[in-house]
mmCIF file of C-alpha atoms (C1' of nucleotides) and ligand atoms in Angstrom:
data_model
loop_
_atom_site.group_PDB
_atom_site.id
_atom_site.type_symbol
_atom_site.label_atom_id
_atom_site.label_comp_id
_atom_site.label_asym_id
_atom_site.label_seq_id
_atom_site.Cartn_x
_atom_site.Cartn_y
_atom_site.Cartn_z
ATOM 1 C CA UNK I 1 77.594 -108.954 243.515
ATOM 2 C CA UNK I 2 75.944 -112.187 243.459
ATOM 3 C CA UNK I 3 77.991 -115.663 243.888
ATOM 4 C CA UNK I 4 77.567 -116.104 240.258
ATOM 5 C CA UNK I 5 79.596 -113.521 239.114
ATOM 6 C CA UNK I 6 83.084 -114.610 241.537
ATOM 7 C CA UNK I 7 82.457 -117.787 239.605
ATOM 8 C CA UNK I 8 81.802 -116.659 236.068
ATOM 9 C CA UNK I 9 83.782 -113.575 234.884
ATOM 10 C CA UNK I 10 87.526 -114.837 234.495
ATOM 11 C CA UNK I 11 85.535 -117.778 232.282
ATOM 12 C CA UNK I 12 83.573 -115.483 230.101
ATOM 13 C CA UNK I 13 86.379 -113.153 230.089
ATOM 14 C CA UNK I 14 89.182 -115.947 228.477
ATOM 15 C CA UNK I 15 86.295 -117.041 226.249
ATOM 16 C CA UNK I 16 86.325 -113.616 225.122
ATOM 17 C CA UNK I 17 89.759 -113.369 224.703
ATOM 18 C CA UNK I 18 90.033 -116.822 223.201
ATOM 19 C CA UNK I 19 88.188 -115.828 220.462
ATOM 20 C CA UNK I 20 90.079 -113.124 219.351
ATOM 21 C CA UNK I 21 87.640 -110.628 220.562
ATOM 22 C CA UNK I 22 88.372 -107.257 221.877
ATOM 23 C CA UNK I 23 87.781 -106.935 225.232
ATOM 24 C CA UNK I 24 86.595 -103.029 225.424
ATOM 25 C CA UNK I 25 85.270 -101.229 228.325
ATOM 26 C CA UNK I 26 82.002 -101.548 227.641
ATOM 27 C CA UNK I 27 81.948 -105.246 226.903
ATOM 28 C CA UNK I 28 83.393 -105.970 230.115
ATOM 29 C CA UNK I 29 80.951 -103.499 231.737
ATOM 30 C CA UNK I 30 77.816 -105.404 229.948
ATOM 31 C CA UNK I 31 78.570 -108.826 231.211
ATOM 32 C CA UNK I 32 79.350 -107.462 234.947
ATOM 33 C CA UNK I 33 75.963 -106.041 234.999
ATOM 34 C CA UNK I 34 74.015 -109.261 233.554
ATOM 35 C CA UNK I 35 76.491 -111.607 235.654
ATOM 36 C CA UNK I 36 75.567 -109.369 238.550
ATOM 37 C CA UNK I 37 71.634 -108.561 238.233
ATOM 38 C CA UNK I 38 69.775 -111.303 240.585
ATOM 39 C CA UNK I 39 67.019 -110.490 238.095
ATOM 40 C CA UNK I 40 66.542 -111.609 233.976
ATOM 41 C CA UNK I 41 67.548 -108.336 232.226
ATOM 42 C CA UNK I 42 66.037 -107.476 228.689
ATOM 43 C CA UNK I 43 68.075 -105.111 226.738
ATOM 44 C CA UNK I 44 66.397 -101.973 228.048
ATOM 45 C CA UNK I 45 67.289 -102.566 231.622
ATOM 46 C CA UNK I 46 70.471 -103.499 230.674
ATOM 47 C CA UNK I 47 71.007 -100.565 229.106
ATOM 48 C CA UNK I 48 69.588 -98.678 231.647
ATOM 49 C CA UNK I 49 71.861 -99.931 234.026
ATOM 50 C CA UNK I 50 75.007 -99.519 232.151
ATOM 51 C CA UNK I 51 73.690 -95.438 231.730
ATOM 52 C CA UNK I 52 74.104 -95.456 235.691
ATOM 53 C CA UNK I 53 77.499 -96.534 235.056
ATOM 54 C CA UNK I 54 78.773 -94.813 231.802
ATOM 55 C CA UNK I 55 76.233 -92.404 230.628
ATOM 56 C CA UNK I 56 77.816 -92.133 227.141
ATOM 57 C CA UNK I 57 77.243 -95.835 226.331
ATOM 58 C CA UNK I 58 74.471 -95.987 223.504
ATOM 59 C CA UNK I 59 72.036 -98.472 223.005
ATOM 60 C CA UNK I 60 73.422 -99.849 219.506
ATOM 61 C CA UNK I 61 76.554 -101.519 221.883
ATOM 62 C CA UNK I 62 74.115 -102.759 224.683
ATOM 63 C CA UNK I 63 72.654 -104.833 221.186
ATOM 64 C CA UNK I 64 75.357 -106.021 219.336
ATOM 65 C CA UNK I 65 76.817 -107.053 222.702
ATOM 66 C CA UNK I 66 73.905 -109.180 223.315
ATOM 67 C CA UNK I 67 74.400 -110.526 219.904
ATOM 68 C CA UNK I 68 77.823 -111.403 220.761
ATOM 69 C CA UNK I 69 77.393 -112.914 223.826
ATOM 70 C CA UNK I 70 74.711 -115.158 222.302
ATOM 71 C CA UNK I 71 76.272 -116.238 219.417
ATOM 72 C CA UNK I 72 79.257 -117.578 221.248
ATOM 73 C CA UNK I 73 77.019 -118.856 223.765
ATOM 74 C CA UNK I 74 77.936 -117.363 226.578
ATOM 75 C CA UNK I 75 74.577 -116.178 227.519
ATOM 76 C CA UNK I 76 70.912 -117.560 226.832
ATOM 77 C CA UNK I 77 67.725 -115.602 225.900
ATOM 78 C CA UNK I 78 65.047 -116.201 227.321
ATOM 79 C CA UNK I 79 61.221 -115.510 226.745
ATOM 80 C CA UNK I 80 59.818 -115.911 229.984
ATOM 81 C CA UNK I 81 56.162 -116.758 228.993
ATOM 82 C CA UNK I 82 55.575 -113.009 227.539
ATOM 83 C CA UNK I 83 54.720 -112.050 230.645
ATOM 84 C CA UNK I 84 55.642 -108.625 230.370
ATOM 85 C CA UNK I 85 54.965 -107.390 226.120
ATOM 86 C CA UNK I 86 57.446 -109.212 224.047
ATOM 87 C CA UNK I 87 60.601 -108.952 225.802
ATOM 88 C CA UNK I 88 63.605 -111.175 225.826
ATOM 89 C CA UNK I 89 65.920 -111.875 228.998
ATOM 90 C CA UNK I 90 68.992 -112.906 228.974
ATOM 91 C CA UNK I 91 70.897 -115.158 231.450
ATOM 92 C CA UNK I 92 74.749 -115.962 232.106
ATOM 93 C CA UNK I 93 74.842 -120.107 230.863
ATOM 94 C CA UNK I 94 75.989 -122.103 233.156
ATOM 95 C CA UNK I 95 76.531 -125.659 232.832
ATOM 96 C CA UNK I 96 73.676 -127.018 234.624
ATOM 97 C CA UNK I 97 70.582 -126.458 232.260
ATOM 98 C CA UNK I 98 67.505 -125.173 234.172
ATOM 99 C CA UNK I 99 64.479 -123.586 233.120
ATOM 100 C CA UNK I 100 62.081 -121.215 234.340
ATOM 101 C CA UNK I 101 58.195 -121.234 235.258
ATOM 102 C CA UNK I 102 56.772 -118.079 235.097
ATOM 103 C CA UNK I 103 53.011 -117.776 237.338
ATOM 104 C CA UNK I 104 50.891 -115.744 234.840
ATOM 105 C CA UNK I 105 49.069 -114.098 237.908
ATOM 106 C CA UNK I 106 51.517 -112.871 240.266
ATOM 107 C CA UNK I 107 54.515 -112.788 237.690
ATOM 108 C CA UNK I 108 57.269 -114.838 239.703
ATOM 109 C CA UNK I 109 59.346 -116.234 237.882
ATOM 110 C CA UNK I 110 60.950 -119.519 239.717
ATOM 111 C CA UNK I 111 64.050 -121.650 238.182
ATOM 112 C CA UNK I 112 63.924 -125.421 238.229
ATOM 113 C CA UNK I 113 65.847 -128.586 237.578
ATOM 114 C CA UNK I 114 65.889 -132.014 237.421
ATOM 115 C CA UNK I 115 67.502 -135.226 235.848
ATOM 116 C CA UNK I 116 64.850 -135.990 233.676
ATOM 117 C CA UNK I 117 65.204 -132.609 232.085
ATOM 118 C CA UNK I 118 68.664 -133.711 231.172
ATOM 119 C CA UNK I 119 67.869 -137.190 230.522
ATOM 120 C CA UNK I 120 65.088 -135.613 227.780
ATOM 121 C CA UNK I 121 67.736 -133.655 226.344
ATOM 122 C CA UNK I 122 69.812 -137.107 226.209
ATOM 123 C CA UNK I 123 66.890 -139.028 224.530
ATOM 124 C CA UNK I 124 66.300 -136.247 221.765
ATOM 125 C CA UNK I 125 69.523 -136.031 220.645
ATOM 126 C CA UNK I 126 69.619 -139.753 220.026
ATOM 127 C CA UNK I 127 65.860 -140.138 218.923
ATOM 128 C CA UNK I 128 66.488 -137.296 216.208
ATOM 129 C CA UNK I 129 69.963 -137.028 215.561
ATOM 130 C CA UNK I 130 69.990 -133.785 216.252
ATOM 131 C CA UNK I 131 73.182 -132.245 217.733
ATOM 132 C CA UNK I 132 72.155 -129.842 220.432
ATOM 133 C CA UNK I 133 73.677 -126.701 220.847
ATOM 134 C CA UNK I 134 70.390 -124.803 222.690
ATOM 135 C CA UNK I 135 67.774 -126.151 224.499
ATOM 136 C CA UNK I 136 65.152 -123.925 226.116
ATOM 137 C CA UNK I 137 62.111 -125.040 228.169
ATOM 138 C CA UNK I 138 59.584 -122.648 230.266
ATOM 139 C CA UNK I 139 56.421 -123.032 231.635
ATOM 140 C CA UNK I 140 53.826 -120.436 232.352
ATOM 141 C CA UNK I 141 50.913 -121.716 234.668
ATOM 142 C CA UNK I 142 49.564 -120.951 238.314
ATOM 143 C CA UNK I 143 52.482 -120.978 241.227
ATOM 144 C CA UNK I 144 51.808 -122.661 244.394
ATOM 145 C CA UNK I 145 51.056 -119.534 246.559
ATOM 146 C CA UNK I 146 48.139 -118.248 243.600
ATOM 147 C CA UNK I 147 46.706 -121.932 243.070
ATOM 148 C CA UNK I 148 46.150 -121.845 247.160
ATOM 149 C CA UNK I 149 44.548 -119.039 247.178
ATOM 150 C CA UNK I 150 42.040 -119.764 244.280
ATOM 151 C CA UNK I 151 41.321 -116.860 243.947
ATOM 152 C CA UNK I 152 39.810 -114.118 241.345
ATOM 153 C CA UNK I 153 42.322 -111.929 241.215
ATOM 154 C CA UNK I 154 42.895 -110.411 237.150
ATOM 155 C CA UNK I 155 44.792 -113.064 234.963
ATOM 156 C CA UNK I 156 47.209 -111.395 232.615
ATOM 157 C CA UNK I 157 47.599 -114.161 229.875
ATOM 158 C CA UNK I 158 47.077 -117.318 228.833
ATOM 159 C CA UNK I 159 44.803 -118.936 231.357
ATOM 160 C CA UNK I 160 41.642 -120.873 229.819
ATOM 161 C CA UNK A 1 43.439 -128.455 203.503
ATOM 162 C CA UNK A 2 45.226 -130.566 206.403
ATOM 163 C CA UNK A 3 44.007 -133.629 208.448
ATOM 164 C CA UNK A 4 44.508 -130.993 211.156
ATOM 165 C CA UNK A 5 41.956 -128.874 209.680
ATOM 166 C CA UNK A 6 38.669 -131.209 209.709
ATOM 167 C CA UNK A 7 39.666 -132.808 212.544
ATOM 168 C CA UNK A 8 39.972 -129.131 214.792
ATOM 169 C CA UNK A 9 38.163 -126.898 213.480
ATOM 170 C CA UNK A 10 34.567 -127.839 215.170
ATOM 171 C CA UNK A 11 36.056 -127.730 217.519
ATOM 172 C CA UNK A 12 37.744 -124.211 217.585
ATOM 173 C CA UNK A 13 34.176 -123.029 216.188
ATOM 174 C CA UNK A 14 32.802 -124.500 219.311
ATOM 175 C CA UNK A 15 35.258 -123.293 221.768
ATOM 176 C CA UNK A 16 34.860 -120.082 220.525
ATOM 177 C CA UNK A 17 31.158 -119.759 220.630
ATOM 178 C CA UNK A 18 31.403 -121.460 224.176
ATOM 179 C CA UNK A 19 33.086 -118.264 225.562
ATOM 180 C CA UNK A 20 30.580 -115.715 223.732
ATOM 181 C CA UNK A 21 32.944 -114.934 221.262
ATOM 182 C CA UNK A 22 31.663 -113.626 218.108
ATOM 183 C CA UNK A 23 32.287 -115.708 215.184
ATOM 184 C CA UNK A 24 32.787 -113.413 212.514
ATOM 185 C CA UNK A 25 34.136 -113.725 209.302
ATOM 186 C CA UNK A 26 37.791 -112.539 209.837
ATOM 187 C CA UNK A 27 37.960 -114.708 212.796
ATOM 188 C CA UNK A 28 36.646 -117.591 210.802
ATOM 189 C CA UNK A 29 38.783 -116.891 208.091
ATOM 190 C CA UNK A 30 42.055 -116.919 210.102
ATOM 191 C CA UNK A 31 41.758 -119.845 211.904
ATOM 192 C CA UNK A 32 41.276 -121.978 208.891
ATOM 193 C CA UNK A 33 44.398 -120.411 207.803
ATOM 194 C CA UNK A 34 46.512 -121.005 210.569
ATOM 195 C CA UNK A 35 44.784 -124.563 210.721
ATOM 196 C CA UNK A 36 45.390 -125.639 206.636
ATOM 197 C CA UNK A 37 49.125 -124.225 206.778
ATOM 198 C CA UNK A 38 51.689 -126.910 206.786
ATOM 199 C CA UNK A 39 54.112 -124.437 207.837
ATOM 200 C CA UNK A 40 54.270 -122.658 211.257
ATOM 201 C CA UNK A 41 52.825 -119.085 210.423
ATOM 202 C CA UNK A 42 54.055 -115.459 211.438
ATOM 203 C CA UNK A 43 51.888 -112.504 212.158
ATOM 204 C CA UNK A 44 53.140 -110.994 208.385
ATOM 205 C CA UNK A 45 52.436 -114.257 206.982
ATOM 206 C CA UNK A 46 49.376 -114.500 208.049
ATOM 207 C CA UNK A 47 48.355 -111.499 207.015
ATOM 208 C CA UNK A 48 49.448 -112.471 203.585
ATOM 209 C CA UNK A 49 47.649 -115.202 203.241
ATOM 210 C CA UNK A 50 44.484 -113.533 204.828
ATOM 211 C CA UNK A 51 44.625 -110.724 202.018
ATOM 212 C CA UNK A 52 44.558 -113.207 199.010
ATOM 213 C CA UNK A 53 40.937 -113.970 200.164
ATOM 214 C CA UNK A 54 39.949 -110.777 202.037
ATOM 215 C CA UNK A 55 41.926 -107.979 200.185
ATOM 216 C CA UNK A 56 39.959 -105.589 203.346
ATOM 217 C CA UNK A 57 41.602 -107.652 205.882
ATOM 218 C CA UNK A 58 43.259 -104.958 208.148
ATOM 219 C CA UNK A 59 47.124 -106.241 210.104
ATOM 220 C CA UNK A 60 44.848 -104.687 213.429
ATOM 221 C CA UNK A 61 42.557 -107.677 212.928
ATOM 222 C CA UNK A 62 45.220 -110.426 212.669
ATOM 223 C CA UNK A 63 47.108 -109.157 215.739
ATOM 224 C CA UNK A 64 44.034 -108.561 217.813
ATOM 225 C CA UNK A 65 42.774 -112.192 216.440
ATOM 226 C CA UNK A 66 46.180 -114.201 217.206
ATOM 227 C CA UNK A 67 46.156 -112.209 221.093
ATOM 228 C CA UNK A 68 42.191 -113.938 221.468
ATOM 229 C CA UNK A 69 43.379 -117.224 220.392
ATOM 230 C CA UNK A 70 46.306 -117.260 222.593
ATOM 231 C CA UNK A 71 44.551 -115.784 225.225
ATOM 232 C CA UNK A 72 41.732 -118.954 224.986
ATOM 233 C CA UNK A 73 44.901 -121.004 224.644
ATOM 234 C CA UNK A 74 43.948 -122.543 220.576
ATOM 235 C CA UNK A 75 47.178 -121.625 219.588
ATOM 236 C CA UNK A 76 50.393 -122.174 221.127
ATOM 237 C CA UNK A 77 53.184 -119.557 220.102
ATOM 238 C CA UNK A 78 56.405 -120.401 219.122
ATOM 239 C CA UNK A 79 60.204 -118.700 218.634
ATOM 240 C CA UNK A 80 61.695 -121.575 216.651
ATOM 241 C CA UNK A 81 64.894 -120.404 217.970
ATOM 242 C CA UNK A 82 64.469 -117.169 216.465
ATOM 243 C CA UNK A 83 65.538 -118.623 213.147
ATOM 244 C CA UNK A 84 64.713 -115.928 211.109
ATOM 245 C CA UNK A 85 64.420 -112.729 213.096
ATOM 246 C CA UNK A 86 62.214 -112.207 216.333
ATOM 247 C CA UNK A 87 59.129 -113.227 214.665
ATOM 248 C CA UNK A 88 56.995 -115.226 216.400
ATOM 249 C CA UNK A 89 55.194 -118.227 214.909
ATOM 250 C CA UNK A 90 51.739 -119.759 215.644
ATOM 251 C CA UNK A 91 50.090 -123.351 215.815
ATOM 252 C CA UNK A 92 46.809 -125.255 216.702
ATOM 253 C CA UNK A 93 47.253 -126.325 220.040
ATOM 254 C CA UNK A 94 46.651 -130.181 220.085
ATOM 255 C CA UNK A 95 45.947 -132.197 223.380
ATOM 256 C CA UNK A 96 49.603 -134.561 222.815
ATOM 257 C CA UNK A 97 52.266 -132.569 223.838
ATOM 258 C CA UNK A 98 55.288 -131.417 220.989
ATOM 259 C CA UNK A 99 57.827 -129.741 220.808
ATOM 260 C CA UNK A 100 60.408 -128.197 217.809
ATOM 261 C CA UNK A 101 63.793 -128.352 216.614
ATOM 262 C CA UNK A 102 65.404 -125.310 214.493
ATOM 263 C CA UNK A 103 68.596 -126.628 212.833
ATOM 264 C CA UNK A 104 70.690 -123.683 212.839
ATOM 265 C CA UNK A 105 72.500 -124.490 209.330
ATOM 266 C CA UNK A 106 69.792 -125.110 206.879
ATOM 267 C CA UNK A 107 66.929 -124.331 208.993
ATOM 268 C CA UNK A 108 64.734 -127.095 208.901
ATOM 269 C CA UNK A 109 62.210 -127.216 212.127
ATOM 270 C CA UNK A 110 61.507 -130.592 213.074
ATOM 271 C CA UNK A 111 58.316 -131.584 215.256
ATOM 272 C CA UNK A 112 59.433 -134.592 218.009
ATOM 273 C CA UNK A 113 57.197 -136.066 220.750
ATOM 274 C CA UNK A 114 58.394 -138.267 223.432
ATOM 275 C CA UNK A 115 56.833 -139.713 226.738
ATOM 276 C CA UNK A 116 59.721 -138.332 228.653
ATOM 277 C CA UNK A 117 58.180 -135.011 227.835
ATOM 278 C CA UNK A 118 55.176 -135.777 229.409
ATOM 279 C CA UNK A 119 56.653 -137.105 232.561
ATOM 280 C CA UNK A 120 59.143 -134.389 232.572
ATOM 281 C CA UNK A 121 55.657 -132.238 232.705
ATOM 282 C CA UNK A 122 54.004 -133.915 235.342
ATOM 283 C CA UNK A 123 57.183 -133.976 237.413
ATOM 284 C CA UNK A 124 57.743 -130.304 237.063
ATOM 285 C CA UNK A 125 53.963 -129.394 238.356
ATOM 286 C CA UNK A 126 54.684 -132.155 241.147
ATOM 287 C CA UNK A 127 57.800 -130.504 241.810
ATOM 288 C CA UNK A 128 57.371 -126.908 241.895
ATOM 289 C CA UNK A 129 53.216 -127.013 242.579
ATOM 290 C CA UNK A 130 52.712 -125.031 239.954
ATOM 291 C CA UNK A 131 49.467 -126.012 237.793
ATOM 292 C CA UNK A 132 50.889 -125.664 234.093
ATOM 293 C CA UNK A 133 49.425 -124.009 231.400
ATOM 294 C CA UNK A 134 51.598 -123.657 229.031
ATOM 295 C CA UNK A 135 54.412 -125.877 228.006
ATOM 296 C CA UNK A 136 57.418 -124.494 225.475
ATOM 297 C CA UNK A 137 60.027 -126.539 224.368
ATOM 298 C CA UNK A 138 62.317 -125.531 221.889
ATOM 299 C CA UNK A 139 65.408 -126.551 221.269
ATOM 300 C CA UNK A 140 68.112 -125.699 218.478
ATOM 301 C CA UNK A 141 71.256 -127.007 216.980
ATOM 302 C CA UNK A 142 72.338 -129.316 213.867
ATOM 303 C CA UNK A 143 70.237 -131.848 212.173
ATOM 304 C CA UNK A 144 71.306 -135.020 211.143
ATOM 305 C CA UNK A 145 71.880 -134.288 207.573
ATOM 306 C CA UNK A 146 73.569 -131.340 208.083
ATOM 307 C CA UNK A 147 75.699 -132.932 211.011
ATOM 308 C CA UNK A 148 76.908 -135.914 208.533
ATOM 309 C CA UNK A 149 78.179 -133.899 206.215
ATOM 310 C CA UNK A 150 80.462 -132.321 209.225
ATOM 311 C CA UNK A 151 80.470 -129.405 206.568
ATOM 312 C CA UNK A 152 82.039 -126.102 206.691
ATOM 313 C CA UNK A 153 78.471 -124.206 205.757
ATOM 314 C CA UNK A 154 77.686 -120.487 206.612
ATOM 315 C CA UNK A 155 75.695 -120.783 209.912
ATOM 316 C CA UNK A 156 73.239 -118.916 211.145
ATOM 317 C CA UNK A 157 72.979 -118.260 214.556
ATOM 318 C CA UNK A 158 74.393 -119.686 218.397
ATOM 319 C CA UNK A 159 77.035 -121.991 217.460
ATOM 320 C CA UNK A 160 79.984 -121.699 219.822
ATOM 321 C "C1'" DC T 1 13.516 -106.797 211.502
ATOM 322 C "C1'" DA T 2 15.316 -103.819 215.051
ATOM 323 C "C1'" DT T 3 18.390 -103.331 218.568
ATOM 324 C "C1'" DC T 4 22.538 -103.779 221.173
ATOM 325 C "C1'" DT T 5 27.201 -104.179 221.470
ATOM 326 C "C1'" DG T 6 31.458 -106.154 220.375
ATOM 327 C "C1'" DA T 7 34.558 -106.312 216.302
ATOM 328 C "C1'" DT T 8 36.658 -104.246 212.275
ATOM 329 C "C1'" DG T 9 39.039 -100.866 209.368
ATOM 330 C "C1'" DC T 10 41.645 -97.067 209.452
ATOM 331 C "C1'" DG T 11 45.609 -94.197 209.847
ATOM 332 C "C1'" DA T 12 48.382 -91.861 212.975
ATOM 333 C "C1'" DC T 13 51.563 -92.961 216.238
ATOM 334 C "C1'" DT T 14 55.215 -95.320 219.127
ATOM 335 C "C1'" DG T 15 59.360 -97.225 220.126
ATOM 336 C "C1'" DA T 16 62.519 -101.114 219.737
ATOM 337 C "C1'" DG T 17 66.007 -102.365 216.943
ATOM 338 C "C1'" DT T 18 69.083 -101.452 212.667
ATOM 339 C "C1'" DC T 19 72.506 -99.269 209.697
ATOM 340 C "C1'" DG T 20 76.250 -96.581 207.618
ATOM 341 C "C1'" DC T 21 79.702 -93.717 208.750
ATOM 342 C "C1'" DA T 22 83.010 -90.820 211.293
ATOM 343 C "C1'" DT T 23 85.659 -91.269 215.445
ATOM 344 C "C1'" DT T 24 87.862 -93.858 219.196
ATOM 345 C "C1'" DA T 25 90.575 -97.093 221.446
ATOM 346 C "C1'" DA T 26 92.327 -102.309 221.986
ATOM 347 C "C1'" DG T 27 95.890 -105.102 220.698
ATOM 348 C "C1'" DT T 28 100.488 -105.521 218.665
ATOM 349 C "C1'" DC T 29 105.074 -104.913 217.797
ATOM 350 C "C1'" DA T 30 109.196 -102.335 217.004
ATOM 351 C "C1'" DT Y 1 106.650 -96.436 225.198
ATOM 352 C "C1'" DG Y 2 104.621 -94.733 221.033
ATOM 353 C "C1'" DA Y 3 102.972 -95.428 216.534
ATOM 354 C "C1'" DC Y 4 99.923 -98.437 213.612
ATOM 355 C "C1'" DT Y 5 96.013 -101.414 212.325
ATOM 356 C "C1'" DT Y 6 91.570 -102.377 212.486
ATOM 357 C "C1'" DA Y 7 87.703 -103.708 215.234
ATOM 358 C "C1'" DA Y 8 84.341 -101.437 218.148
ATOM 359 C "C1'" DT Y 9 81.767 -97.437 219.658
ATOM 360 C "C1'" DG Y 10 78.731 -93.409 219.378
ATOM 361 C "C1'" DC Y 11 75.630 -91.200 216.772
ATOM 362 C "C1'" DG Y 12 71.354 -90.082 214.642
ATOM 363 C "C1'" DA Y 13 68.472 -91.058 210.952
ATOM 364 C "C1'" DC Y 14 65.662 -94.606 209.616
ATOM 365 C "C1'" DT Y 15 62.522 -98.721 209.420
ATOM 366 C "C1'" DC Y 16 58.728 -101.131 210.324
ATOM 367 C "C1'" DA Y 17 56.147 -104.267 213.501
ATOM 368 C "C1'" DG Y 18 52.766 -103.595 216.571
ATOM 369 C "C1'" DT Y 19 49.352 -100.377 219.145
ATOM 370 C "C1'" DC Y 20 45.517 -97.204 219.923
ATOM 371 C "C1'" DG Y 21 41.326 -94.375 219.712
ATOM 372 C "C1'" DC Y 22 37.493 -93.737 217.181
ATOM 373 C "C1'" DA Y 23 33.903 -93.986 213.589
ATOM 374 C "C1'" DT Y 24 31.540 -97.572 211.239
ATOM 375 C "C1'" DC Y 25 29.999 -102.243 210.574
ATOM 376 C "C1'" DA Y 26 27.910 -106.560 211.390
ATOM 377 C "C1'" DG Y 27 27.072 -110.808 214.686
ATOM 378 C "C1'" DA Y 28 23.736 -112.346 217.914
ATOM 379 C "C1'" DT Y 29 19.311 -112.419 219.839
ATOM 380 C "C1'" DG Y 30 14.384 -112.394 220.294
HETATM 381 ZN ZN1 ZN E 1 51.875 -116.642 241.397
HETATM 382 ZN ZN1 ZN E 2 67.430 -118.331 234.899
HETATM 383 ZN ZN1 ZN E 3 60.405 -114.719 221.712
HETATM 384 ZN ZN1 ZN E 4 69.859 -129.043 208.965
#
DNA sequence: CATCTGATGCGACTGAGTCGCATTAAGTCA
DNA sequence: TGACTTAATGCGACTCAGTCGCATCAGATG
């Protein structure tokens, strides 16, 4: 269990119940495992995982789940860069917006913040009038430890 | 036809021949599509629009096409906040930086550029030491028209 | 023009995600 | 606590975007 999770599932949970929404077995079950997974899950590990756990549970729940959790915005989806086929990830939202950089050679993917990510956010909503109720920003490049190495090794996508 | 069009298409043509890449017609074809639409395209769409000249044209071709352009990184794909489905959407990749904004009630997708966004990019590769690639910024939420009228309107998608 | 080779068309195939419906179980209240 | 109501789950058939291997076609080159 990561430190995330302490922090996070009584929230999610009175969201949940705030809202008038059931709080079933498996629902509770799905947001452990995503609270819990030190990784970005897409919906077939997360499925996966909740077989280890209840071997019953069918895919169909794992999706409307995710559906649920997104539209209240409770969780984010991510695309990380493609890296791996078309996937999307999904994260626990916290209130401190980050993003993610995912290295197109070695397929880390690092999260990042800083102010002028927020102050950006700041300036669009007042430059556009746009009320903001998602804001997603990743970068796919070279990290640090590949760029150092300049080396050949095979690119996977995107490089020039 | 665009401004977009005359002014990139050289130099696509170029770019493409620079790498050995064999301009055929298909290829040619496409990219004057994606580059005369006003709209941000979808791998159906442009398919469509590719079989009103080229009734032939085989869906193989477009995908395979739109995976080489990415790949030389002419066109930038997008999610537009999954909008409408998982598609995914395509554009010319131009040297200024911009990004989109998907209103979530009436669906509108907004193009914005700001010099924040450019420092933001800078700072992240300062940052982080990653050399970036590939910059996505989307973000979603409610326009101004459709925020003044503070209406009661279905919505679509991610609103808490 | 002839040759070489990468690109296209094709159609079968895959597999993620969806849908309608019967069954189950969460929430509620007597 | 034990019905009762109704949302949620499990299920399996279904859809349909995207992939793949292979035969054929057509750029590029000299
Ligand atoms: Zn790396
Ligand atoms: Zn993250
Ligand atoms: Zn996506
Ligand atoms: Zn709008």
């Amino acid at each position: 269990m990561t430190k995330a999770s302490a922090l996070h599932r009584p929230h999610l949970v009175k969201r949940l119940a705030a809202e008038g929404i059931r709080l079933t077995a498996q629902r509770k079950m799905l947001v452990e495992i995503i609270q819990d997974s030190s990784d970005h899950l897409d919906a077939a590990s997360l499925l996966r995982l909740a077989k280890k756990r209840d071997s019953h549970i069918h895919r169909a729940t794992v999706y409307r789940t995710l559906d649920l959790l997104k539209r209240l915005s409770l969780i984010d989806e991510l695309d990380l860069m493609h890296l791996e086929g078309e996937k999307h990830f999904y994260e626990v939202r916290t209130k401190s917006e980050h993003f993610h950089l995912a290295c197109f050679r070695c397929g880390k993917i690092v999260e990042h913040k800083t102010p002028t990510f927020e102050l950006l956010k700041k300036e669009i909503s007042k430059q556009t009038g746009f009320r903001i109720n998602v804001i997603r920003l990743e970068v796919g490049g070279e990290c640090r430890n590949c760029g150092a190495q300049s080396s050949n090794l095979p690119r996977k996508v995107g490089v020039p």
